[in-house]
PDB file of C-alpha atoms and ligand atoms in Angstrom:
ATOM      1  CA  UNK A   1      15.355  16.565 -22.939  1.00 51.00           C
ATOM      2  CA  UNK A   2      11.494  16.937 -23.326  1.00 62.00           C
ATOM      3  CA  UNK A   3       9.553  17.759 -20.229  1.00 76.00           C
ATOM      4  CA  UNK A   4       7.347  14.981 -19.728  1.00 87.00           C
ATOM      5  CA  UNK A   5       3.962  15.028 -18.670  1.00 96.00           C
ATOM      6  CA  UNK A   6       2.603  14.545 -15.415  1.00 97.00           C
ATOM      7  CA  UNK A   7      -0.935  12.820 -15.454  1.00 97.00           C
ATOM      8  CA  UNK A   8      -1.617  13.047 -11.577  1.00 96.00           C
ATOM      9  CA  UNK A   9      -0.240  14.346  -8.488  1.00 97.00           C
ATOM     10  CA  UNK A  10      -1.291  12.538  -5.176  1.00 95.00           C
ATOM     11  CA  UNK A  11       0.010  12.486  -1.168  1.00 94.00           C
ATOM     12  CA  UNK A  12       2.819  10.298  -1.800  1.00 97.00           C
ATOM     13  CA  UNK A  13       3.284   9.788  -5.566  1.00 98.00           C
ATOM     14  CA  UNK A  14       2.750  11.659  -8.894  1.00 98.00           C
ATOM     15  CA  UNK A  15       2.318   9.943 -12.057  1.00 98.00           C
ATOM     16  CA  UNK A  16       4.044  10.589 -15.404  1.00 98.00           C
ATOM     17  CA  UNK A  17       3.199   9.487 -18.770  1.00 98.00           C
ATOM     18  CA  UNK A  18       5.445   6.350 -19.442  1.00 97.00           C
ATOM     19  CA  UNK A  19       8.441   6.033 -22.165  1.00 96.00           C
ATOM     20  CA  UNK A  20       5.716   4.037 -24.217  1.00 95.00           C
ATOM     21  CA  UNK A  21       2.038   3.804 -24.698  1.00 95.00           C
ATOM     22  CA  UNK A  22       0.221   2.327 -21.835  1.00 96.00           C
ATOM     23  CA  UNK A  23       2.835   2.739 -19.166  1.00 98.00           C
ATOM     24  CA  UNK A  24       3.323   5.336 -16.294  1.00 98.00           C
ATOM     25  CA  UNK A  25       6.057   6.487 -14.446  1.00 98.00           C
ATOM     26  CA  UNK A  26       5.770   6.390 -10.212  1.00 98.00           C
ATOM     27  CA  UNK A  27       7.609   8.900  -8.785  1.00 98.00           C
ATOM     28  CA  UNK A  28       7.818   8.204  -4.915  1.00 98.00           C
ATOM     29  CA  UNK A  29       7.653  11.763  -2.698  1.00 98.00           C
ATOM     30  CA  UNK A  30       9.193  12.129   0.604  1.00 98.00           C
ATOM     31  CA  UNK A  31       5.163  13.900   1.698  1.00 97.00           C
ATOM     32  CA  UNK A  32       3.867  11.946   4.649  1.00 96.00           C
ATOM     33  CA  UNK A  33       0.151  12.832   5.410  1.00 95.00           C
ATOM     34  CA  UNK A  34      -2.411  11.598   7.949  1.00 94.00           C
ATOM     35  CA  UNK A  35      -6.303  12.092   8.941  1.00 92.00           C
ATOM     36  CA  UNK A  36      -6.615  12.903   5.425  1.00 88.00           C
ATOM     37  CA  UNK A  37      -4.437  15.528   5.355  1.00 89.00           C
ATOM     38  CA  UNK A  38      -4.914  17.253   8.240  1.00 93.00           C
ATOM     39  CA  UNK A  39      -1.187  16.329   9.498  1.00 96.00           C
ATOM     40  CA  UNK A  40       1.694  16.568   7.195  1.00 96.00           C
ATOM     41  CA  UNK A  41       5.767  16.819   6.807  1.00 96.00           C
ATOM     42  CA  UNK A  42       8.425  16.130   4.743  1.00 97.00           C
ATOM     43  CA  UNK A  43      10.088  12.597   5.607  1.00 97.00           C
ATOM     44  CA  UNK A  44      13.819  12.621   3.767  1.00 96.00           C
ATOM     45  CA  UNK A  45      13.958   9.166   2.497  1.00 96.00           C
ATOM     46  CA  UNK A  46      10.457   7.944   2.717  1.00 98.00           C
ATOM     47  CA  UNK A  47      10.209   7.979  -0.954  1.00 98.00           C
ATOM     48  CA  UNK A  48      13.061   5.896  -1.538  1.00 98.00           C
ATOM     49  CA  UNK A  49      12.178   3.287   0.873  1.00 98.00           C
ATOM     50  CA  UNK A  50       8.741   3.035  -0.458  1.00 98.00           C
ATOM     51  CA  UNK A  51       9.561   2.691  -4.366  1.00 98.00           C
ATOM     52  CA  UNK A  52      12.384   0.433  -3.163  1.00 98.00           C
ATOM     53  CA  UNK A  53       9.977  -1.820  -0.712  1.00 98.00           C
ATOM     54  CA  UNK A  54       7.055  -1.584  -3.477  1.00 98.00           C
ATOM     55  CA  UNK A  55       9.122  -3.151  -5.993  1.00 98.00           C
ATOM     56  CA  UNK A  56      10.253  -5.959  -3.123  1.00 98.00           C
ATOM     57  CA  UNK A  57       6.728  -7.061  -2.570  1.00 98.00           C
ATOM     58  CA  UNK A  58       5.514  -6.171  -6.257  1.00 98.00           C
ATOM     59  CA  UNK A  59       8.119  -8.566  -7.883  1.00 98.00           C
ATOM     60  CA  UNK A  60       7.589 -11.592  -4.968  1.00 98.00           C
ATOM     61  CA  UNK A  61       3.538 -10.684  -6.068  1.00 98.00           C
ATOM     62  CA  UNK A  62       4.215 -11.031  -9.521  1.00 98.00           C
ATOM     63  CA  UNK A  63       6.596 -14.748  -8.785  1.00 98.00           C
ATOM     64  CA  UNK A  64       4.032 -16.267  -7.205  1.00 98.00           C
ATOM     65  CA  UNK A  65       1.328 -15.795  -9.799  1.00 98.00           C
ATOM     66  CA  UNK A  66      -0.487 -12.623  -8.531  1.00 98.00           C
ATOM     67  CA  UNK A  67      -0.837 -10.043 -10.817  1.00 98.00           C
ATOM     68  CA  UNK A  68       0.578  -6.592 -10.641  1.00 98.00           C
ATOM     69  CA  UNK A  69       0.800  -3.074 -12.751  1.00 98.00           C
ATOM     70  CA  UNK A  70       4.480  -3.304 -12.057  1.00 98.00           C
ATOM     71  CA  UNK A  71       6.928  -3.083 -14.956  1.00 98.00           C
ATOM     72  CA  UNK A  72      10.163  -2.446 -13.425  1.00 98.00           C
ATOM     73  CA  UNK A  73      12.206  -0.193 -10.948  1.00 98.00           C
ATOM     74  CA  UNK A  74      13.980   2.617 -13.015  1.00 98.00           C
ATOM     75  CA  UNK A  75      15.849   4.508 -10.689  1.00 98.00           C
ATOM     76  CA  UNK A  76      15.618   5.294  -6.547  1.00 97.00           C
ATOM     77  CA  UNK A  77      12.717   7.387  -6.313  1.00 98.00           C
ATOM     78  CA  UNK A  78      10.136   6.048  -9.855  1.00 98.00           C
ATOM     79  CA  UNK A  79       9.326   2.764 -10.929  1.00 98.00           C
ATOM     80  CA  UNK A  80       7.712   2.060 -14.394  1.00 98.00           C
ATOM     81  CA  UNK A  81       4.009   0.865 -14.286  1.00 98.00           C
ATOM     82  CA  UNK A  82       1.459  -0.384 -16.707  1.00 98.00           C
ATOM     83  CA  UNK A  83      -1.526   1.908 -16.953  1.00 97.00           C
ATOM     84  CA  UNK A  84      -4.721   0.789 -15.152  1.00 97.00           C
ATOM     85  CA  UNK A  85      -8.130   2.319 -14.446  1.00 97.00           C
ATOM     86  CA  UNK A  86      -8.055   2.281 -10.802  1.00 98.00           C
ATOM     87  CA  UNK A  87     -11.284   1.175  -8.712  1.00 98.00           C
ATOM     88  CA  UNK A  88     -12.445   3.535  -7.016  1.00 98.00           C
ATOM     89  CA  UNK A  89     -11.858   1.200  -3.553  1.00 98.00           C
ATOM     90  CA  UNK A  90      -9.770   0.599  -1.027  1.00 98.00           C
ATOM     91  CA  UNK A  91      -8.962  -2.770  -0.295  1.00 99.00           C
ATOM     92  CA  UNK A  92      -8.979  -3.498   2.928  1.00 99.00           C
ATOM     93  CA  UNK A  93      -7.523  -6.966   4.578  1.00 99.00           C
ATOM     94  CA  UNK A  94      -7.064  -7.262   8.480  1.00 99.00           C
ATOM     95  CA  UNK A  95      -5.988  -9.851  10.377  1.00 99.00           C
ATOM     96  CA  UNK A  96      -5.343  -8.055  13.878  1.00 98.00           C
ATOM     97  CA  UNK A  97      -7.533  -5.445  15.356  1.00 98.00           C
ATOM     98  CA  UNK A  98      -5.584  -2.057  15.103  1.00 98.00           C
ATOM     99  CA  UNK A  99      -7.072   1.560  13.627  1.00 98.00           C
ATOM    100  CA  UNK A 100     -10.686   1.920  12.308  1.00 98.00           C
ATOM    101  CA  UNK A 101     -11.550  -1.307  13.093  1.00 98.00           C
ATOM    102  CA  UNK A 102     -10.943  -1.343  16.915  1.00 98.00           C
ATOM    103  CA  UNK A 103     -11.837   2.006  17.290  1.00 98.00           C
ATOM    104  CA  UNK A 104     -15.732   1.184  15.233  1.00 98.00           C
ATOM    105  CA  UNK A 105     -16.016  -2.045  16.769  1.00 98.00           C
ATOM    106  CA  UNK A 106     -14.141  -1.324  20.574  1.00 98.00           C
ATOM    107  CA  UNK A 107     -11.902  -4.602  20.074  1.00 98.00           C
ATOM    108  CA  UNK A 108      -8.762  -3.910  21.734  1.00 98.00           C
ATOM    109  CA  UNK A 109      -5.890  -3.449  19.582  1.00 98.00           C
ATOM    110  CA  UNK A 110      -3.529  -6.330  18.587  1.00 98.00           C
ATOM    111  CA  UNK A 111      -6.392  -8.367  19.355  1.00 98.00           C
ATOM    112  CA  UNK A 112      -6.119 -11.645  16.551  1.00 98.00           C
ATOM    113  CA  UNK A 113      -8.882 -11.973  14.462  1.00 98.00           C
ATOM    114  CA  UNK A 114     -10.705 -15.119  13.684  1.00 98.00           C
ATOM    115  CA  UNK A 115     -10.079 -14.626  10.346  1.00 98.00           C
ATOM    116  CA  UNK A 116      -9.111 -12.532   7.719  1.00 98.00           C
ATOM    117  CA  UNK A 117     -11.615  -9.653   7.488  1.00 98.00           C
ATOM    118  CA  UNK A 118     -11.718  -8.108   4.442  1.00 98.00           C
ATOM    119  CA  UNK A 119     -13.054  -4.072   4.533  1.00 98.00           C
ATOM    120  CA  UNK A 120     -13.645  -1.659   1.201  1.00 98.00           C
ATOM    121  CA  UNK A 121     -13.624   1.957   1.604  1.00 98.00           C
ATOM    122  CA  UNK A 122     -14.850   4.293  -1.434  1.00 98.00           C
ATOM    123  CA  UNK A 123     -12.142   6.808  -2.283  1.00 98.00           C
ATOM    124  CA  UNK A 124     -12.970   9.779  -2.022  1.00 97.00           C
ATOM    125  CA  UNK A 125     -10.580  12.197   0.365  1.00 93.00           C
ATOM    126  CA  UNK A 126     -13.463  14.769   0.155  1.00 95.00           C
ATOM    127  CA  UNK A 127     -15.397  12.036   2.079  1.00 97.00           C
ATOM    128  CA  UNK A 128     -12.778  10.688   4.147  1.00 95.00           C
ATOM    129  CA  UNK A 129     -12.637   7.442   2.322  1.00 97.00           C
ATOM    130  CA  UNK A 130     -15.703   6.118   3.729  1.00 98.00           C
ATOM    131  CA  UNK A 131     -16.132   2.657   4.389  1.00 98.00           C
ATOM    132  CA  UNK A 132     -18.602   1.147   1.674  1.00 98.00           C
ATOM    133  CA  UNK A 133     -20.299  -2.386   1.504  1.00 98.00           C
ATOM    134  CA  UNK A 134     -20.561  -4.971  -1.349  1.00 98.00           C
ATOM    135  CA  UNK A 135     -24.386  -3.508  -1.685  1.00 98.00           C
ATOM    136  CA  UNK A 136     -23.154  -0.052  -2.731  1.00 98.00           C
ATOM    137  CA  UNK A 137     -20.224  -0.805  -4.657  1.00 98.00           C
ATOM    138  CA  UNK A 138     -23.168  -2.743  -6.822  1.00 98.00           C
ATOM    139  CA  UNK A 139     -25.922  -0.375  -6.465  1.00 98.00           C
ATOM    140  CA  UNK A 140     -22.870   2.313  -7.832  1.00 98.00           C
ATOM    141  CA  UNK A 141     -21.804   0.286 -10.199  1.00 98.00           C
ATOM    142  CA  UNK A 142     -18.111   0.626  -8.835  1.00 98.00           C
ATOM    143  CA  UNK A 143     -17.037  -3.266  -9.572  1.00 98.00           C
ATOM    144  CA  UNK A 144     -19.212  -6.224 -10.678  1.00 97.00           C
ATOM    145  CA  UNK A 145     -20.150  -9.165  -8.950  1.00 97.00           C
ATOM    146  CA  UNK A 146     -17.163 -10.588 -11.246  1.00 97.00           C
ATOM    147  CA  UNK A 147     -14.550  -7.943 -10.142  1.00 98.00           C
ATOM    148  CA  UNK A 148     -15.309  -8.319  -6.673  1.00 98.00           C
ATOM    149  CA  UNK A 149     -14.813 -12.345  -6.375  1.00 98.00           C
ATOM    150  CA  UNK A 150     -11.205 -11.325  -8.146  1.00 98.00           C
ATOM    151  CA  UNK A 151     -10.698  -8.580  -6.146  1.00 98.00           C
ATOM    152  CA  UNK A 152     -11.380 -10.581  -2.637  1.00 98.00           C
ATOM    153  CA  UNK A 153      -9.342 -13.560  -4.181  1.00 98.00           C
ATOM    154  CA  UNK A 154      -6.422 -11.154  -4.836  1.00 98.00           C
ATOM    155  CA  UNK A 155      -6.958  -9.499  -1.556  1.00 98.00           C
ATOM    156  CA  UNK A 156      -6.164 -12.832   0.234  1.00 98.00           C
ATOM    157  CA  UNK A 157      -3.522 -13.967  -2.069  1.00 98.00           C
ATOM    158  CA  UNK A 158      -1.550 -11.146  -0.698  1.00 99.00           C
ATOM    159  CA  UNK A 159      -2.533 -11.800   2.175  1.00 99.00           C
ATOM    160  CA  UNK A 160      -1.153 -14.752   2.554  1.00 98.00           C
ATOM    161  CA  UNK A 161       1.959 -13.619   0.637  1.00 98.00           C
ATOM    162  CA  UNK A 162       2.633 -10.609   2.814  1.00 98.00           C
ATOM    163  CA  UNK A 163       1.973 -12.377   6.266  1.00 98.00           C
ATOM    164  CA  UNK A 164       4.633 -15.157   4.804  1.00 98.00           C
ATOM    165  CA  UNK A 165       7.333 -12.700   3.885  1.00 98.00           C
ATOM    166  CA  UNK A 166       7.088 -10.288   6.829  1.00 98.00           C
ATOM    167  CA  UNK A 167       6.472 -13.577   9.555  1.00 98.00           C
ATOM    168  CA  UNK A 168       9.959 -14.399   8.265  1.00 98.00           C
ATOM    169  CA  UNK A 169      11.719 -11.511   9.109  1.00 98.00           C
ATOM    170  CA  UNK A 170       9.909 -11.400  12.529  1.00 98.00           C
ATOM    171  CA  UNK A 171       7.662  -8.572  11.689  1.00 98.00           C
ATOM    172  CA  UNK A 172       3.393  -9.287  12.395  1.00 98.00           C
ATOM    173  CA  UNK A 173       1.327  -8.276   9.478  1.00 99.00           C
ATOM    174  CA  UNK A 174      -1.664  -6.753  11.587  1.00 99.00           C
ATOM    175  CA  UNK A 175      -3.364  -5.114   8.214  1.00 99.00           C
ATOM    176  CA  UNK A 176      -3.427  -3.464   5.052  1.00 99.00           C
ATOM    177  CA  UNK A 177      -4.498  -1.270   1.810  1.00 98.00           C
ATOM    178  CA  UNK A 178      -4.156  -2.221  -1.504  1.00 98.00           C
ATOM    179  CA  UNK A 179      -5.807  -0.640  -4.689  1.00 98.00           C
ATOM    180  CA  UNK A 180      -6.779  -3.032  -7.781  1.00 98.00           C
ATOM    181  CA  UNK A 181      -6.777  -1.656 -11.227  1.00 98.00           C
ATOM    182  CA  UNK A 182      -7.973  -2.517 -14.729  1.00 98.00           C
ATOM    183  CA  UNK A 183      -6.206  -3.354 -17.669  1.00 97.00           C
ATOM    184  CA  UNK A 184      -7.047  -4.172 -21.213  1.00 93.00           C
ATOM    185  CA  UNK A 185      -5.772  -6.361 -23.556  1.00 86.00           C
ATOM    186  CA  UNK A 186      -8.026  -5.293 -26.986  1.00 86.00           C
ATOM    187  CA  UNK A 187     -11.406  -6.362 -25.331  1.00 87.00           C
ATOM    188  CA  UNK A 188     -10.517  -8.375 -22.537  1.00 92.00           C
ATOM    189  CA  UNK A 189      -9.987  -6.716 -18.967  1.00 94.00           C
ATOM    190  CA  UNK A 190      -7.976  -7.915 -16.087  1.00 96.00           C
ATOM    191  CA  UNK A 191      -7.561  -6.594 -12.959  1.00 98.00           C
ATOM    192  CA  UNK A 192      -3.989  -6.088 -11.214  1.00 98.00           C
ATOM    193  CA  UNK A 193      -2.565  -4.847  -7.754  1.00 98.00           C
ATOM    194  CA  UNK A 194      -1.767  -1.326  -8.308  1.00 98.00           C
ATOM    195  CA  UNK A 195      -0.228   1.808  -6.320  1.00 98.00           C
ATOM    196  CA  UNK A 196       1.932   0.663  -3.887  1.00 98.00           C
ATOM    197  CA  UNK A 197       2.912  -1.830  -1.230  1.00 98.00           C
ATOM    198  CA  UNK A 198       4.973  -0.104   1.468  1.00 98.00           C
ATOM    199  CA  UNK A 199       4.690   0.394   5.311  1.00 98.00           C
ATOM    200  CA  UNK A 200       2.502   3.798   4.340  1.00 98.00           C
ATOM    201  CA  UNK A 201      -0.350   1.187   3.376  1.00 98.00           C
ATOM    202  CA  UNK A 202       0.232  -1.703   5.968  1.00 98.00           C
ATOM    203  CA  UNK A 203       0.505  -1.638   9.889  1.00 98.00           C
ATOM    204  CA  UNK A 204       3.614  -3.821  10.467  1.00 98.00           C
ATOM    205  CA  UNK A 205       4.521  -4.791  14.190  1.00 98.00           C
ATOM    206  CA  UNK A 206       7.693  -6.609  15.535  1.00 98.00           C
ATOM    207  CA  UNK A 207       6.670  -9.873  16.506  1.00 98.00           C
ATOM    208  CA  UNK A 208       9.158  -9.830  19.965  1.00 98.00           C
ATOM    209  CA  UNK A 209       8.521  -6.110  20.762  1.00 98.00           C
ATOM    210  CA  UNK A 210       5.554  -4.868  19.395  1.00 98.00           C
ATOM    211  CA  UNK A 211       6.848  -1.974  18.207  1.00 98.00           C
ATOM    212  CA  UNK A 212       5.438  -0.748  15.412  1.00 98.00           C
ATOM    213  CA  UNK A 213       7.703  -0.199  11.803  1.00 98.00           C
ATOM    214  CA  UNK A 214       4.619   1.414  10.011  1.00 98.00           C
ATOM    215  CA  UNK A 215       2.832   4.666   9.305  1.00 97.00           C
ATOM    216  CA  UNK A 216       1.665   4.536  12.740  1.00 97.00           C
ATOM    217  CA  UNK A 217       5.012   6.300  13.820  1.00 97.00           C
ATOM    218  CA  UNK A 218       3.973   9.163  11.815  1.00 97.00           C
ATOM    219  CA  UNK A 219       0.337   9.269  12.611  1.00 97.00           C
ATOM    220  CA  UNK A 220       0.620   8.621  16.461  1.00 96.00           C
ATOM    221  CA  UNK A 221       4.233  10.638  16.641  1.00 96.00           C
ATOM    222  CA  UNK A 222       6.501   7.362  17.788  1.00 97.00           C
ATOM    223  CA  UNK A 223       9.625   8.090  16.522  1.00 96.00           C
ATOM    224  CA  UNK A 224      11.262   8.307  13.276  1.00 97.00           C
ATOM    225  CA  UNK A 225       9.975   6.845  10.327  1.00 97.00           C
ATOM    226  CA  UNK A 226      12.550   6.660   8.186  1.00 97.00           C
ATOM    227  CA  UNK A 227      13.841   4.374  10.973  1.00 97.00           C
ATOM    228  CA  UNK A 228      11.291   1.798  11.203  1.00 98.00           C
ATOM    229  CA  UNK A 229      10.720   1.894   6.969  1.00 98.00           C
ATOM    230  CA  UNK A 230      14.915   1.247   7.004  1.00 98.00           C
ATOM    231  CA  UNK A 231      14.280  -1.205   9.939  1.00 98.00           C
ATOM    232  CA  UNK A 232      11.731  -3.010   7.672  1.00 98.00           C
ATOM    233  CA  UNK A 233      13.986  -2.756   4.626  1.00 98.00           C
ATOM    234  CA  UNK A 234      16.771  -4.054   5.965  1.00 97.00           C
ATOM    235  CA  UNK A 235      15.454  -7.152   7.401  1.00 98.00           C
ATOM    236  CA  UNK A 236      13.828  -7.838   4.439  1.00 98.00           C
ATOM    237  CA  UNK A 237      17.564  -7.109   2.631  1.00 97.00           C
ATOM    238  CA  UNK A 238      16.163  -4.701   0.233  1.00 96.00           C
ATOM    239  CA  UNK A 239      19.034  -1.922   1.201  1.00 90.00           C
ATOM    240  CA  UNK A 240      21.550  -0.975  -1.143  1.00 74.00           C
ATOM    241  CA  UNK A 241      24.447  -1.615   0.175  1.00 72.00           C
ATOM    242  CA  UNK A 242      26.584   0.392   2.420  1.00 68.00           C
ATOM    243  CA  UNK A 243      23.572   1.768   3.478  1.00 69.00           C
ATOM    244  CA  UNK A 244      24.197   2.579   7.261  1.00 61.00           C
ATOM    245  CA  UNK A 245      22.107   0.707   9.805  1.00 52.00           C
ATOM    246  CA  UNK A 246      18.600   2.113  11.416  1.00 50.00           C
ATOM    247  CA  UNK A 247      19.764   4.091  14.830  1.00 49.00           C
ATOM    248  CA  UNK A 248      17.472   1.641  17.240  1.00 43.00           C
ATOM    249  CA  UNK A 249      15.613   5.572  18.157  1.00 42.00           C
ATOM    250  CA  UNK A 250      12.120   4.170  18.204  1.00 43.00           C
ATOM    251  CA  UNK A 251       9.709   4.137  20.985  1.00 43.00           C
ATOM    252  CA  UNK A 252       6.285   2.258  21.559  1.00 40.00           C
TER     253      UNK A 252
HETATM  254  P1  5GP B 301      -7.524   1.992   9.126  1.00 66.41           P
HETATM  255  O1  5GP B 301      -8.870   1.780   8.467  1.00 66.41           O
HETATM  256  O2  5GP B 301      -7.381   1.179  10.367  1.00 66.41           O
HETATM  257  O3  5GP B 301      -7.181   3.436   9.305  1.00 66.41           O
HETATM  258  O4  5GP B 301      -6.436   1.461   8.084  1.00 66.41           O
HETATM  259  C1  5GP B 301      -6.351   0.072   7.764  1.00 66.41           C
HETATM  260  C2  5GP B 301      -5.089  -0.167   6.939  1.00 66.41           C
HETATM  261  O5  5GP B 301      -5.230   0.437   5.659  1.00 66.41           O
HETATM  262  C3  5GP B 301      -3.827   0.439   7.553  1.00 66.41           C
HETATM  263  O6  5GP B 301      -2.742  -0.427   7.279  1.00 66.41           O
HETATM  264  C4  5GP B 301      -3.649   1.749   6.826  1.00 66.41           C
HETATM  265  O7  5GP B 301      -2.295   2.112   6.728  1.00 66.41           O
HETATM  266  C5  5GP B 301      -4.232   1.426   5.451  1.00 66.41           C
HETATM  267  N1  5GP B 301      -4.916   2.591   4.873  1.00 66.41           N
HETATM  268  C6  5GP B 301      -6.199   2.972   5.055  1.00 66.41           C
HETATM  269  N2  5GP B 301      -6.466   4.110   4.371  1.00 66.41           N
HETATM  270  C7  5GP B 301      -5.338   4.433   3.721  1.00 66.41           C
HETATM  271  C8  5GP B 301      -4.978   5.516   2.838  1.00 66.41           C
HETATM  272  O8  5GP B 301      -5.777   6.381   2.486  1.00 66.41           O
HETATM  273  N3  5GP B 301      -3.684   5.527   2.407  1.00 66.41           N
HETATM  274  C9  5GP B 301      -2.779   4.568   2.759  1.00 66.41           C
HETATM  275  N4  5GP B 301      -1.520   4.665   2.300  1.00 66.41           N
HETATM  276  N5  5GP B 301      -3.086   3.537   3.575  1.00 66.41           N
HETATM  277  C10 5GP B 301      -4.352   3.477   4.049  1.00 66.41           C
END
């Protein structure tokens, strides 16, 4: 079988050239990272639980009218994509204090906000992914005025979507990251969710408990994350089955 080609290799995916033109092929590592970089390991079965939660919330994305880059789930670890040209932004929507936010602003965390805020941070892990305003990603010419009423429109449609789907398996949606990307039909460009959608992008808390089912785990060392990703899985009845049950090993 021909080798096929790999276009990019990131932190928790690398990208290979799709079975036909314009698609790509996700594979989903096991790599967990933090502090860009600067902390790293091996999670068995992170990869899996991402590609399979990705294509959960991609699909329910792509029911309820939003847009997406995803094609279809081929196997455990690699879903198939359409190509986009990915903004260079992270797309930031919070609706609890928690992380950068607290710590820039000194709100404590879990704190509700009044509304969704909505952040954008250039990527760029030379740079740390610094936080950007609408006035540079204009001045930069990163998105138009255009692309950014679609992307903050999309933002919030997920919103919405996410908080919906995770307040009804009892889990809080405090924040999270998505990436929007461009795609072409002949002359005319749309823009899609891209990357992923997994508990590596959003902070996730148990609405009794508190106890966080995120990326948090990793970062802040809480536990085991392939325990609160299979925790989040589960409830959400994404789990193959005869998949044995999360050991309840997490702390706060
Ligand atoms: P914070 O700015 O508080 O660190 O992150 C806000 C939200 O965006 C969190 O849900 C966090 O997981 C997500 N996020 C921010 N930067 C990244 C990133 O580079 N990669 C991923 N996977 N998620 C990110």
């Amino acid at each position: 079988m021909a080798r096929r080609k790999k276009i990019y290799e990131g932190k928790a995916k690398t990208l290979y050239e799709g079975p036909e033109p314009g698609t790509i092929v996700q594979y989903f590592k096991d790599d967990a990272t933090a502090f860009n970089a600067q902390k790293k390991d091996v999670i068995e079965g992170k990869g899996v639980l991402n590609n399979l939660l990705s294509e959960y919330f991609m699909l329910g994305l792509i029911n309820i009218g939003v847009p997406t880059h995803f094609l279809r789930r081929l196997n455990m670890r690699e879903q198939l994509v359409r190509s986009c040209e990915i903004i260079p932004l992270e797309v930031i929507v919070r609706n609890f204090a928690a992380g950068s936010l607290a710590t820039r602003l000194g709100i404590e965390e879990g704190t509700q906000l009044p509304r969704p805020v909505v952040e954008y941070c250039y990527k760029d892990d030379k740079l740390g992914d610094p936080l950007v305003t609408e006035e540079h990603i204009a001045a930069f010419g990163w998105a138009s005025q255009q692309d950014m009423d679609d992307i903050l429109s999309l933002a919030l449609r997920v919103n919405d979507f996410l908080s919906g789907v995770m307040y009804g398996v009892g889990i809080k949606l405090i924040d999270f990251k998505i990436e929007i990307g461009r795609v072409f039909d002949g002359d005319f460009q749309r823009l899609v969710v891209a990357d992923e959608i997994s508990p590596d992008s959003c902070r996730l808390w148990d609405i009794e408990t508190g106890q966080k089912l995120d990326k948090d785990v990793f970062r802040r060392d809480l536990g085991s994350l392939t325990d609160a990703y299979t925790e989040v899985a589960r409830r959400l009845g994404v789990l193959p089955k005869g998949t044995a049950p999360a050991k309840p090993t997490l702390i706060n």
